Amino acid sequence: MKEERSGLLLDEAPGALIVTARSGEILGWSQGAQATFGYPPDEALGRRLDDLIGAPGQFEAEAAPRRVAWDGSLLVHEIVRQRRDGALIYVNMAWRELLDAQGGERRVAISLTDVTHFKLLRDSRLLEARYSELLEPTPDAIVIVNHTGRILLVNEQTEKLFGYGRDELLAAQVEVLLPAGARQGHVGLRREYFKRPRIRPMNNGLELHGLHKDGREFPVEISLCPLNSEVGPLVMTAVRDITERRRAEDKFRSLLESAPDAMVIVDAEGRLVLVNGQTERLFGYRREELLQQPIEILMPERFRGSHPGHRQNYFADPKLRPMGAALELMGRRRDGSEFPVEISLSPLQTEDGNLVSGSIRDITDRRRVERALHDKNIELENANRAKDRFLATMSHELRTPLNAIIGFTGVLLMKLPGPLTAEQEKQLGMVQSSGKHLLSLINDLLDVAKVESGKVEMQLAPLALRPLLEEVADTLRLAAQDKGLALHLELPPTELTVWSDRRALHQILINLLNNGIKYTDRGQVLLRLEAGDAGQARISVLDTGIGIREEDQDKLFNAFAQLATPSGRTRVEGTGLGLYLCSRMAGLLGGSIEFHSRWGEGSRFTLLLPAQPRN
Ligand code: ADP
């Protein structure tokens, strides 16, 4: 009966009524206690009271004066406690030891009243009187929060920015102003802040957002400032809506993206703070790999050491200019490969300080064109030089036989006609040979002109080589005999047929064989045909002539190459065009000419011809 009555009493008492053992173990838990703290009796009974509703560490100090007066007097104290849902509330706590007449276990009766609302209202009034005049005119939304996370004061900007009336915000948890996803984490961060309060921007590396009453989220920038007051430690939060700035940044970013060049923005320490998609593509990095890295990551290692110095100079006197004007600048991709770049720099003043933006253009293609032009110029210069040399040689070469012709014909004309004297016959012979020489010069020249202008067309057809070689040997047999040289022809037993142009091949072979005879004074000249690999034909002219000095060998196939005549040997008439023409024509036939020669011993020139035309 007694138990029942005390149970009834417990439940009907206004506020929370709790009975504990001296150890703190909960023995009685009223409906009011459940309403205040959220725990039903079966979760509360048997637990230690401080474990159940004790506030986290930093509030312990407040709990300190609470000592149970075992003399039975009543103690009253305002204290922070934690509800089942984690919210901190202010409670007025009164307790008294119950003296047990039967001398049993001593117990403590505790009555708690939630005074959060009154306390917050009181604190808020106090703060309002003190700070509101100060805070109203600031452009930022100001929210003053106490260490339990309750809002005590807001200014008009806050109402405008978040869409709540002042009354709706006062005493509310500050987390109502945060997007749902950020609330949980914020409670912890807020408690950490109160442990080490200092003035600082709120920044955990993430974009911060505010939540408007209508559910809309917007980007914000927040700075925190601790405030000590007689109502306990507070934090003053200044919230700035940065929607506009973000929009401007987005616009800037999309501008960067649409730029045709790789654009990078670098801060005064040389770190990359912004890069566009072209930068990712050009250098082969992903954006995350570049941001906050030193700009030197984009240049070859050998330039990295000196660059910070240049960079600092630039920051000292920033202006729009191309970089490294006279230098060949190189970029370095992630894979280590390098490419030529052109860079222009411009200073950028922003809220985040002085920055530099650089636009980087890959000029590989331009360099290639420049190089090609350069090579072409050299080629043209060489050609011009060759032409000059040609004119000098040619005017001499053409004039000499012409003078002979004019001279001797003049002499012949002055004398009366009649049978030729021995002298006249000799002179006429020279007229004839001069004329022939002029003709061959002119023919060579015309051939060169044709080959050079690409007007020579090869008529490829199956061609039996043995008869062709016999014909070539026959043509020059007399010339060899005149010099007392043996001319041999060495042919394979079976016919060798290639696809070739008869006229061109004939001309090449005449030239090579003629050279062999021209540059040989004793011994023999051999014309040899062999089958090479895969139906290739090898036609060689071997002589036992003067040979070619090693130092002259690589000039041999140049146009107008005429090598110095060995001493004691009369200069042979030539144009220096023969071998040049031969090699060009051999090329047009899909073949090539090789040679091997030893000074004073003789030479071997070999024409290699494919069995089938290439392509
Ligand atoms: P050229 O009309 O002067 O003979 P080529 O182009 O045919 O012009 O030959 C270039 C030079 O190569 C010749 O002037 C000669 O000095 C050298 N040469 C060519 N063939 C031989 C050879 N079989 N033996 C030695 N020297 C040769």
XYZ file of C-alpha atoms and ligand atoms in Angstrom:
642
model
C 0.000 0.000 0.000
C 2.802 2.317 0.930
C 4.757 1.405 -2.229
C 1.693 2.050 -4.317
C 1.207 5.446 -2.816
C 4.782 6.440 -3.325
C 4.554 5.169 -6.943
C 1.498 7.308 -7.452
C 3.234 10.223 -5.885
C 6.241 9.734 -8.102
C 4.111 9.807 -11.214
C 1.971 12.702 -10.327
C 4.716 14.980 -9.180
C 5.243 17.972 -11.473
C 8.650 17.849 -13.215
C 10.931 14.885 -12.997
C 11.180 12.964 -9.799
C 13.991 10.475 -9.373
C 15.062 8.350 -6.468
C 18.574 6.934 -6.326
C 20.643 4.882 -3.968
C 23.615 6.619 -2.419
C 25.718 4.930 -5.096
C 23.726 6.798 -7.735
C 21.789 3.734 -8.907
C 18.331 4.751 -10.051
C 15.602 3.258 -7.919
C 12.645 5.392 -8.914
C 11.878 7.113 -12.247
C 8.676 9.163 -12.599
C 6.621 9.789 -15.729
C 7.828 13.370 -15.455
C 11.418 12.086 -15.628
C 10.542 10.156 -18.753
C 8.947 13.266 -20.271
C 11.950 15.409 -19.445
C 14.749 13.033 -20.439
C 13.075 10.657 -22.892
C 13.978 7.370 -21.135
C 11.149 5.005 -20.190
C 11.500 3.518 -16.660
C 12.734 0.151 -17.852
C 15.712 1.855 -19.530
C 16.433 4.010 -16.517
C 15.964 1.791 -13.475
C 19.151 0.199 -12.247
C 21.455 2.566 -14.226
C 23.699 5.140 -12.584
C 22.064 8.531 -12.793
C 25.195 10.356 -13.990
C 25.801 7.773 -16.684
C 22.282 8.190 -17.961
C 21.785 11.912 -18.086
C 25.244 13.302 -17.326
C 26.364 15.962 -19.838
C 29.559 15.438 -21.877
C 32.920 16.279 -20.310
C 33.113 20.014 -20.717
C 30.030 20.499 -18.555
C 31.479 18.573 -15.619
C 32.829 21.785 -14.117
C 29.307 22.947 -13.644
C 28.399 19.734 -11.981
C 31.150 20.156 -9.420
C 29.312 22.099 -6.738
C 26.750 19.354 -6.600
C 27.421 17.484 -3.467
C 24.791 15.633 -1.672
C 24.403 17.095 1.724
C 24.017 14.000 3.794
C 22.657 16.037 6.618
C 19.275 16.016 4.947
C 19.142 19.653 3.869
C 17.734 20.645 0.447
C 20.158 21.670 -2.289
C 19.122 23.493 -5.476
C 21.298 23.978 -8.486
C 21.004 24.820 -12.169
C 22.830 22.306 -14.267
C 23.191 21.017 -17.840
C 21.945 17.508 -18.491
C 21.629 15.397 -21.603
C 18.418 13.936 -22.956
C 18.050 10.568 -24.566
C 18.072 12.266 -28.006
C 21.406 13.912 -27.196
C 20.032 17.410 -26.713
C 21.440 19.326 -23.771
C 18.961 20.942 -21.477
C 19.194 23.163 -18.469
C 17.537 21.787 -15.400
C 16.935 23.063 -11.945
C 17.869 20.322 -9.620
C 16.858 19.961 -5.985
C 17.719 17.011 -3.891
C 17.592 15.761 -0.417
C 18.662 12.640 1.346
C 15.789 10.507 2.546
C 16.345 9.454 6.097
C 15.177 5.958 6.487
C 13.685 5.391 9.843
C 14.223 1.628 9.643
C 17.923 2.227 9.341
C 18.006 0.613 5.865
C 19.892 1.813 2.794
C 19.959 5.592 2.488
C 18.362 7.038 -0.593
C 18.346 10.379 -2.389
C 15.266 12.061 -3.774
C 15.943 14.346 -6.699
C 13.499 16.641 -8.381
C 14.434 18.179 -11.711
C 12.678 20.906 -13.638
C 13.530 21.674 -17.260
C 14.319 25.390 -17.244
C 15.960 25.480 -20.649
C 13.360 27.716 -22.120
C 13.441 30.218 -19.302
C 17.194 30.223 -19.122
C 17.612 30.719 -22.839
C 15.022 33.448 -22.897
C 16.725 35.149 -20.016
C 20.177 34.814 -21.558
C 18.894 35.925 -24.897
C 17.343 39.088 -23.426
C 20.581 39.856 -21.715
C 22.591 39.452 -24.861
C 20.129 41.383 -26.915
C 20.389 44.330 -24.620
C 24.123 44.185 -24.832
C 24.909 43.353 -28.443
C 21.994 43.900 -30.748
C 22.796 47.500 -31.577
C 26.260 46.381 -32.429
C 25.180 43.503 -34.618
C 22.261 44.888 -36.581
C 24.239 47.023 -39.012
C 26.755 44.320 -40.008
C 26.276 42.942 -43.514
C 26.736 39.355 -42.331
C 24.156 37.198 -40.680
C 25.220 36.954 -37.033
C 24.164 34.038 -34.900
C 25.226 33.805 -31.267
C 25.123 30.311 -29.899
C 25.792 29.022 -26.406
C 27.779 25.950 -25.550
C 24.769 23.691 -25.664
C 24.294 24.682 -29.292
C 21.245 26.866 -28.661
C 20.734 30.080 -30.539
C 20.608 33.081 -28.215
C 20.778 35.978 -30.593
C 20.377 36.629 -34.311
C 20.346 39.834 -36.300
C 18.054 40.907 -39.079
C 20.423 39.596 -41.743
C 19.994 36.133 -40.267
C 16.236 36.373 -40.568
C 16.558 37.479 -44.178
C 19.180 34.946 -45.129
C 17.529 31.896 -43.564
C 13.882 32.942 -43.871
C 13.010 32.412 -40.200
C 11.542 34.931 -37.838
C 13.651 35.785 -34.824
C 11.241 34.028 -32.468
C 11.497 30.809 -34.405
C 15.246 30.785 -34.043
C 15.695 31.804 -30.436
C 16.441 28.804 -28.225
C 16.496 26.500 -31.258
C 19.445 24.198 -31.918
C 21.820 25.990 -34.279
C 21.746 22.875 -36.490
C 18.337 23.910 -37.887
C 20.332 26.285 -40.098
C 22.372 23.441 -41.565
C 21.484 20.947 -44.293
C 20.338 17.673 -42.747
C 23.443 15.834 -43.911
C 25.771 18.146 -42.022
C 23.928 18.244 -38.680
C 25.215 15.112 -37.028
C 28.842 16.001 -37.667
C 28.307 19.561 -36.625
C 27.355 18.678 -33.071
C 30.752 17.094 -32.529
C 32.610 19.951 -34.237
C 30.760 22.474 -32.125
C 31.755 20.720 -28.897
C 35.378 20.558 -30.075
C 35.269 24.259 -30.778
C 34.186 25.079 -27.232
C 37.146 23.108 -25.939
C 39.576 25.300 -27.927
C 37.739 28.472 -28.837
C 39.548 30.989 -31.054
C 38.787 33.335 -33.909
C 38.938 31.431 -37.169
C 37.084 30.769 -40.380
C 35.033 27.607 -40.329
C 36.621 25.333 -42.818
C 36.933 21.604 -42.888
C 37.974 21.520 -46.511
C 34.387 21.151 -47.642
C 32.008 23.598 -49.151
C 29.760 24.946 -46.437
C 26.072 25.355 -47.007
C 23.248 27.019 -45.163
C 19.669 25.758 -45.180
C 16.854 28.217 -45.805
C 13.502 27.659 -44.117
C 12.046 26.804 -47.520
C 14.509 23.924 -47.878
C 16.843 25.657 -50.309
C 20.558 25.226 -49.651
C 23.053 27.965 -50.408
C 26.835 28.258 -50.190
C 28.150 30.190 -47.219
C 31.344 31.335 -45.705
C 31.456 31.268 -41.921
C 33.768 32.745 -39.360
C 33.734 32.013 -35.686
C 34.630 34.152 -32.744
C 34.451 33.090 -29.080
C 32.616 35.389 -26.702
C 32.768 35.199 -22.937
C 29.785 36.463 -21.089
C 28.141 36.074 -17.728
C 25.765 33.538 -19.284
C 28.698 31.241 -20.031
C 30.923 30.664 -23.019
C 29.373 31.651 -26.352
C 30.372 31.656 -29.963
C 29.525 34.419 -32.375
C 29.090 33.112 -35.886
C 29.177 35.394 -38.911
C 27.567 33.807 -41.947
C 28.007 35.259 -45.406
C 26.011 34.152 -48.404
C 28.516 33.524 -51.186
C 26.028 32.472 -53.847
C 26.975 35.463 -55.970
C 30.661 34.881 -55.572
C 30.265 31.206 -56.404
C 28.288 32.196 -59.463
C 31.048 34.567 -60.526
C 33.614 31.863 -59.853
C 31.588 29.394 -61.869
C 31.410 31.874 -64.689
C 35.146 32.380 -64.448
C 35.687 28.658 -64.378
C 33.540 28.052 -67.421
C 35.425 30.848 -69.121
C 38.631 29.041 -68.268
C 37.192 25.819 -69.597
C 36.206 27.372 -72.875
C 39.688 28.790 -73.421
C 41.486 26.951 -76.207
C 44.730 26.887 -74.227
C 45.662 25.135 -71.046
C 45.052 27.706 -68.303
C 46.533 27.511 -64.851
C 46.220 29.848 -61.894
C 49.035 29.933 -59.422
C 49.235 31.551 -55.996
C 52.163 33.524 -54.595
C 53.756 30.327 -53.290
C 53.665 28.905 -56.778
C 50.950 26.380 -56.050
C 48.339 25.540 -58.631
C 44.985 26.758 -57.401
C 42.996 26.302 -60.583
C 43.504 24.387 -63.812
C 41.185 23.815 -66.733
C 40.351 20.691 -68.685
C 42.858 21.522 -71.425
C 45.567 21.430 -68.769
C 44.473 17.945 -67.763
C 44.495 16.808 -71.378
C 47.741 18.505 -72.353
C 49.758 17.291 -69.389
C 48.023 13.974 -68.746
C 47.184 14.662 -65.106
C 43.826 14.603 -63.422
C 42.806 17.866 -61.801
C 43.094 16.494 -58.257
C 46.671 15.469 -58.959
C 47.572 19.036 -59.896
C 45.723 21.234 -57.425
C 47.918 22.510 -54.588
C 51.021 21.142 -56.316
C 53.884 23.498 -57.203
C 53.645 24.727 -60.794
C 57.085 23.218 -61.369
C 55.405 19.829 -61.670
C 54.545 20.852 -65.235
C 58.102 21.532 -66.344
C 61.124 19.321 -67.036
C 63.264 18.582 -63.966
C 66.243 20.521 -65.286
C 64.314 23.816 -65.144
C 62.690 23.239 -61.771
C 65.558 24.546 -59.687
C 65.717 28.000 -61.237
C 62.007 28.555 -61.711
C 60.976 29.625 -58.190
C 63.389 32.569 -58.559
C 61.758 33.683 -61.823
C 58.399 33.243 -60.228
C 59.227 35.466 -57.298
C 60.555 38.137 -59.643
C 57.330 38.011 -61.531
C 55.238 38.414 -58.389
C 57.402 41.382 -57.449
C 56.509 43.148 -60.699
C 53.558 41.390 -62.240
C 52.377 42.462 -65.666
C 50.898 40.914 -68.738
C 53.700 39.422 -70.754
C 54.904 36.356 -72.585
C 57.149 34.158 -70.536
C 60.807 33.473 -71.236
C 60.598 35.557 -74.420
C 63.753 34.335 -76.114
C 63.838 30.879 -74.564
C 62.537 27.614 -75.849
C 60.076 26.675 -73.113
C 59.240 23.059 -72.540
C 56.333 21.404 -70.808
C 56.526 17.995 -69.173
C 53.715 15.485 -69.250
C 52.880 13.081 -66.459
C 54.618 10.307 -68.397
C 57.834 12.364 -68.497
C 57.640 13.269 -72.182
C 58.377 16.865 -73.085
C 56.920 19.241 -75.633
C 57.569 22.836 -76.644
C 55.190 25.406 -75.204
C 54.421 29.059 -75.409
C 53.276 30.678 -72.177
C 51.792 34.044 -71.404
C 51.284 35.337 -67.908
C 48.921 37.836 -66.430
C 48.482 39.010 -62.865
C 45.150 38.457 -61.176
C 44.031 40.279 -58.071
C 41.459 38.355 -56.094
C 40.027 38.088 -52.618
C 42.454 35.257 -52.079
C 45.421 37.523 -52.756
C 47.607 38.063 -55.756
C 47.511 35.236 -58.234
C 48.999 34.717 -61.643
C 47.186 33.130 -64.505
C 49.180 31.481 -67.229
C 47.976 30.243 -70.564
C 50.021 27.442 -71.996
C 49.952 26.500 -75.643
C 51.420 23.371 -77.119
C 53.485 24.555 -80.079
C 54.731 21.170 -81.244
C 53.006 21.629 -84.582
C 54.283 25.140 -85.041
C 57.817 24.030 -84.212
C 57.470 21.213 -86.725
C 56.412 23.637 -89.453
C 59.205 26.012 -88.494
C 61.716 23.213 -88.615
C 60.400 21.997 -91.965
C 60.645 25.538 -93.332
C 64.114 25.826 -91.938
C 65.153 22.534 -93.542
C 63.548 23.609 -96.795
C 65.527 26.844 -96.662
C 68.743 24.958 -96.121
C 67.834 22.697 -99.009
C 67.144 25.719 -101.179
C 70.382 27.330 -100.101
C 72.253 24.165 -100.944
C 70.513 24.000 -104.270
C 71.398 27.616 -104.917
C 74.982 27.013 -103.985
C 75.032 23.971 -106.237
C 73.553 26.088 -109.015
C 76.253 28.714 -108.532
C 78.897 26.048 -108.656
C 77.183 24.601 -111.662
C 77.171 27.923 -113.490
C 80.841 28.449 -112.740
C 81.760 24.950 -113.935
C 79.369 24.899 -116.825
C 80.391 28.234 -118.270
C 83.923 26.914 -118.295
C 82.941 23.498 -119.602
C 80.701 24.878 -122.327
C 83.117 27.616 -123.330
C 86.129 25.367 -123.736
C 84.763 23.095 -126.467
C 82.982 26.042 -128.101
C 86.208 28.004 -128.252
C 87.868 24.986 -129.777
C 85.120 24.633 -132.378
C 85.110 28.344 -133.235
C 88.892 28.540 -133.211
C 89.529 25.529 -135.410
C 86.695 26.275 -137.836
C 88.086 29.816 -138.110
C 91.487 28.443 -138.948
C 89.995 26.038 -141.473
C 87.944 28.817 -143.068
C 90.946 31.052 -143.543
C 92.716 28.426 -145.663
C 91.748 27.666 -149.216
C 89.646 24.594 -149.771
C 91.515 21.569 -151.022
C 92.397 18.155 -149.673
C 92.784 18.163 -145.905
C 96.274 18.383 -144.622
C 97.224 16.238 -141.656
C 96.984 19.303 -139.445
C 93.494 20.160 -140.758
C 92.359 16.617 -140.193
C 93.592 16.751 -136.623
C 91.786 20.063 -136.071
C 88.553 18.769 -137.565
C 88.835 15.763 -135.308
C 89.009 18.080 -132.330
C 86.004 20.060 -133.605
C 84.097 16.855 -133.786
C 85.049 15.644 -130.315
C 84.342 19.060 -128.823
C 80.945 19.034 -130.463
C 80.278 15.549 -129.078
C 81.346 16.618 -125.652
C 79.064 19.645 -125.783
C 76.233 17.413 -126.838
C 76.794 15.074 -123.895
C 76.985 18.007 -121.520
C 73.762 19.407 -122.829
C 72.124 15.990 -122.634
C 73.216 15.550 -119.040
C 71.944 18.999 -118.196
C 68.598 18.352 -119.757
C 68.388 15.048 -117.912
C 69.193 16.695 -114.616
C 66.621 19.389 -115.266
C 64.036 16.728 -116.015
C 64.861 14.590 -113.003
C 64.883 17.651 -110.747
C 61.512 18.837 -111.912
C 60.111 15.355 -111.426
C 59.184 15.103 -115.096
C 60.899 11.793 -115.721
C 58.396 9.022 -116.044
C 59.623 5.492 -115.899
C 57.976 3.013 -118.236
C 58.292 -0.225 -116.340
C 58.080 -3.424 -118.348
C 59.635 -6.885 -118.178
C 63.190 -6.496 -119.387
C 65.700 -9.236 -120.256
C 69.029 -8.101 -118.898
C 71.531 -10.235 -120.847
C 70.875 -8.651 -124.269
C 70.836 -5.183 -122.688
C 74.256 -5.695 -121.100
C 75.663 -7.081 -124.345
C 74.481 -3.977 -126.137
C 76.037 -1.666 -123.507
C 79.357 -3.507 -123.682
C 79.325 -3.337 -127.499
C 78.693 0.399 -127.419
C 81.783 1.082 -125.339
C 84.101 -1.677 -126.578
C 85.859 0.657 -128.996
C 86.421 3.315 -126.371
C 88.054 0.698 -124.140
C 90.185 -0.627 -126.955
C 91.325 2.921 -127.729
C 92.741 3.109 -124.211
C 94.272 -0.338 -124.469
C 91.866 -1.773 -121.868
C 90.261 -5.192 -121.943
C 86.472 -5.049 -121.626
C 84.894 -8.231 -120.277
C 81.295 -9.201 -119.977
C 80.240 -11.763 -117.372
C 76.675 -13.040 -117.687
C 74.783 -15.738 -115.757
C 73.894 -18.915 -117.663
C 70.165 -18.237 -117.598
C 68.269 -15.125 -118.497
C 67.472 -12.634 -115.753
C 64.369 -10.550 -116.255
C 63.348 -7.538 -114.182
C 60.608 -4.946 -114.366
C 62.389 -1.819 -115.430
C 62.628 1.099 -117.824
C 64.916 0.151 -120.684
C 66.042 3.650 -121.630
C 66.879 4.691 -118.060
C 68.682 1.449 -117.307
C 70.672 1.739 -120.512
C 71.710 5.264 -119.609
C 72.816 4.274 -116.102
C 74.897 1.363 -117.326
C 76.543 3.381 -120.127
C 77.445 5.990 -117.522
C 78.935 3.539 -115.047
C 80.839 1.604 -117.684
C 82.022 4.807 -119.301
C 83.332 6.039 -115.928
C 85.119 2.735 -115.441
C 86.888 3.211 -118.772
C 87.482 6.925 -118.226
C 89.111 6.486 -114.832
C 91.196 3.425 -115.698
C 94.592 3.662 -117.389
C 95.636 0.025 -117.537
C 94.196 -3.375 -116.898
C 90.572 -4.200 -117.506
C 86.990 -3.196 -117.037
C 84.417 -5.846 -116.255
C 80.652 -5.671 -116.639
C 78.990 -8.386 -114.542
C 75.398 -9.530 -114.095
C 74.372 -11.691 -111.121
C 71.122 -12.799 -109.608
C 70.666 -11.365 -106.126
C 68.245 -12.317 -103.369
C 64.571 -12.711 -104.236
C 64.980 -12.206 -107.951
C 67.006 -9.022 -107.493
C 69.528 -8.236 -110.181
C 73.058 -7.050 -109.382
C 74.889 -5.341 -112.211
C 78.460 -4.382 -111.401
C 81.137 -2.449 -113.205
C 84.588 -3.361 -111.894
C 87.688 -1.518 -112.948
C 91.380 -1.602 -112.150
C 91.553 2.180 -112.357
C 92.636 5.056 -110.189
C 90.116 4.416 -107.458
C 88.534 7.006 -105.226
C 90.099 8.527 -102.127
C 88.288 7.637 -98.977
C 87.708 11.291 -98.081
C 86.041 11.856 -101.471
C 83.751 8.891 -101.349
C 80.770 10.527 -99.716
C 80.713 13.433 -102.194
C 80.586 11.113 -105.153
C 76.893 11.199 -105.813
C 76.450 14.947 -105.333
C 75.524 16.943 -108.400
C 78.617 18.472 -110.018
C 80.984 16.376 -107.926
C 84.296 16.239 -109.685
C 87.105 14.893 -107.679
C 90.622 16.193 -107.855
C 92.611 14.553 -110.647
C 95.520 12.526 -109.327
C 98.846 14.166 -110.123
C 100.483 13.031 -113.336
C 97.129 12.279 -114.916
C 95.476 14.578 -117.428
C 92.130 15.815 -116.329
C 89.265 13.847 -117.836
C 86.449 15.824 -119.238
C 83.286 15.355 -117.280
C 80.413 17.229 -115.780
C 80.173 15.670 -112.366
C 76.545 15.006 -113.177
C 76.817 11.400 -114.290
C 76.756 9.586 -110.955
C 74.235 12.007 -109.554
C 71.880 11.269 -112.450
C 72.563 7.529 -112.167
C 71.625 7.391 -108.520
C 68.509 9.496 -109.016
C 67.353 7.309 -111.862
C 68.214 4.106 -109.998
C 65.974 5.423 -107.228
C 63.151 6.008 -109.685
C 63.542 2.404 -110.827
C 63.170 1.230 -107.231
C 66.857 0.332 -107.069
C 70.079 1.784 -105.706
C 73.763 2.074 -106.445
C 76.486 0.844 -104.123
C 80.188 1.212 -104.626
C 83.432 0.059 -103.221
C 86.719 1.627 -104.160
C 90.370 1.675 -103.139
C 92.581 4.524 -104.073
C 95.103 3.370 -106.688
C 93.586 -0.104 -107.042
C 90.200 0.272 -108.676
C 86.485 0.614 -108.099
C 83.335 -1.423 -108.183
C 79.970 0.213 -108.807
C 76.946 -2.039 -108.327
C 73.424 -1.298 -109.428
C 70.800 -3.227 -107.474
C 67.458 -3.662 -109.201
C 64.288 -5.165 -107.746
C 62.669 -7.989 -109.651
C 59.262 -6.363 -109.296
C 58.518 -2.688 -109.027
C 57.746 -1.716 -105.449
C 54.291 -0.512 -104.446
P 82.014 12.903 -114.431
O 81.101 13.361 -115.500
O 82.928 13.939 -113.917
O 82.587 11.577 -114.621
P 80.430 11.512 -112.451
O 79.310 11.983 -111.623
O 80.170 10.385 -113.356
O 80.971 12.771 -113.215
O 81.600 11.160 -111.493
C 81.937 12.056 -110.479
C 83.381 11.871 -110.090
O 83.578 10.615 -109.487
C 84.288 11.845 -111.271
O 84.688 13.161 -111.614
C 85.454 10.999 -110.784
O 86.385 11.833 -110.097
C 84.844 10.047 -109.808
N 84.595 8.723 -110.411
C 83.464 8.254 -110.968
N 83.607 6.979 -111.391
C 84.859 6.608 -111.079
C 85.629 5.406 -111.255
N 85.108 4.289 -111.822
N 86.911 5.403 -110.790
C 87.423 6.467 -110.215
N 86.756 7.655 -110.024
C 85.502 7.729 -110.464
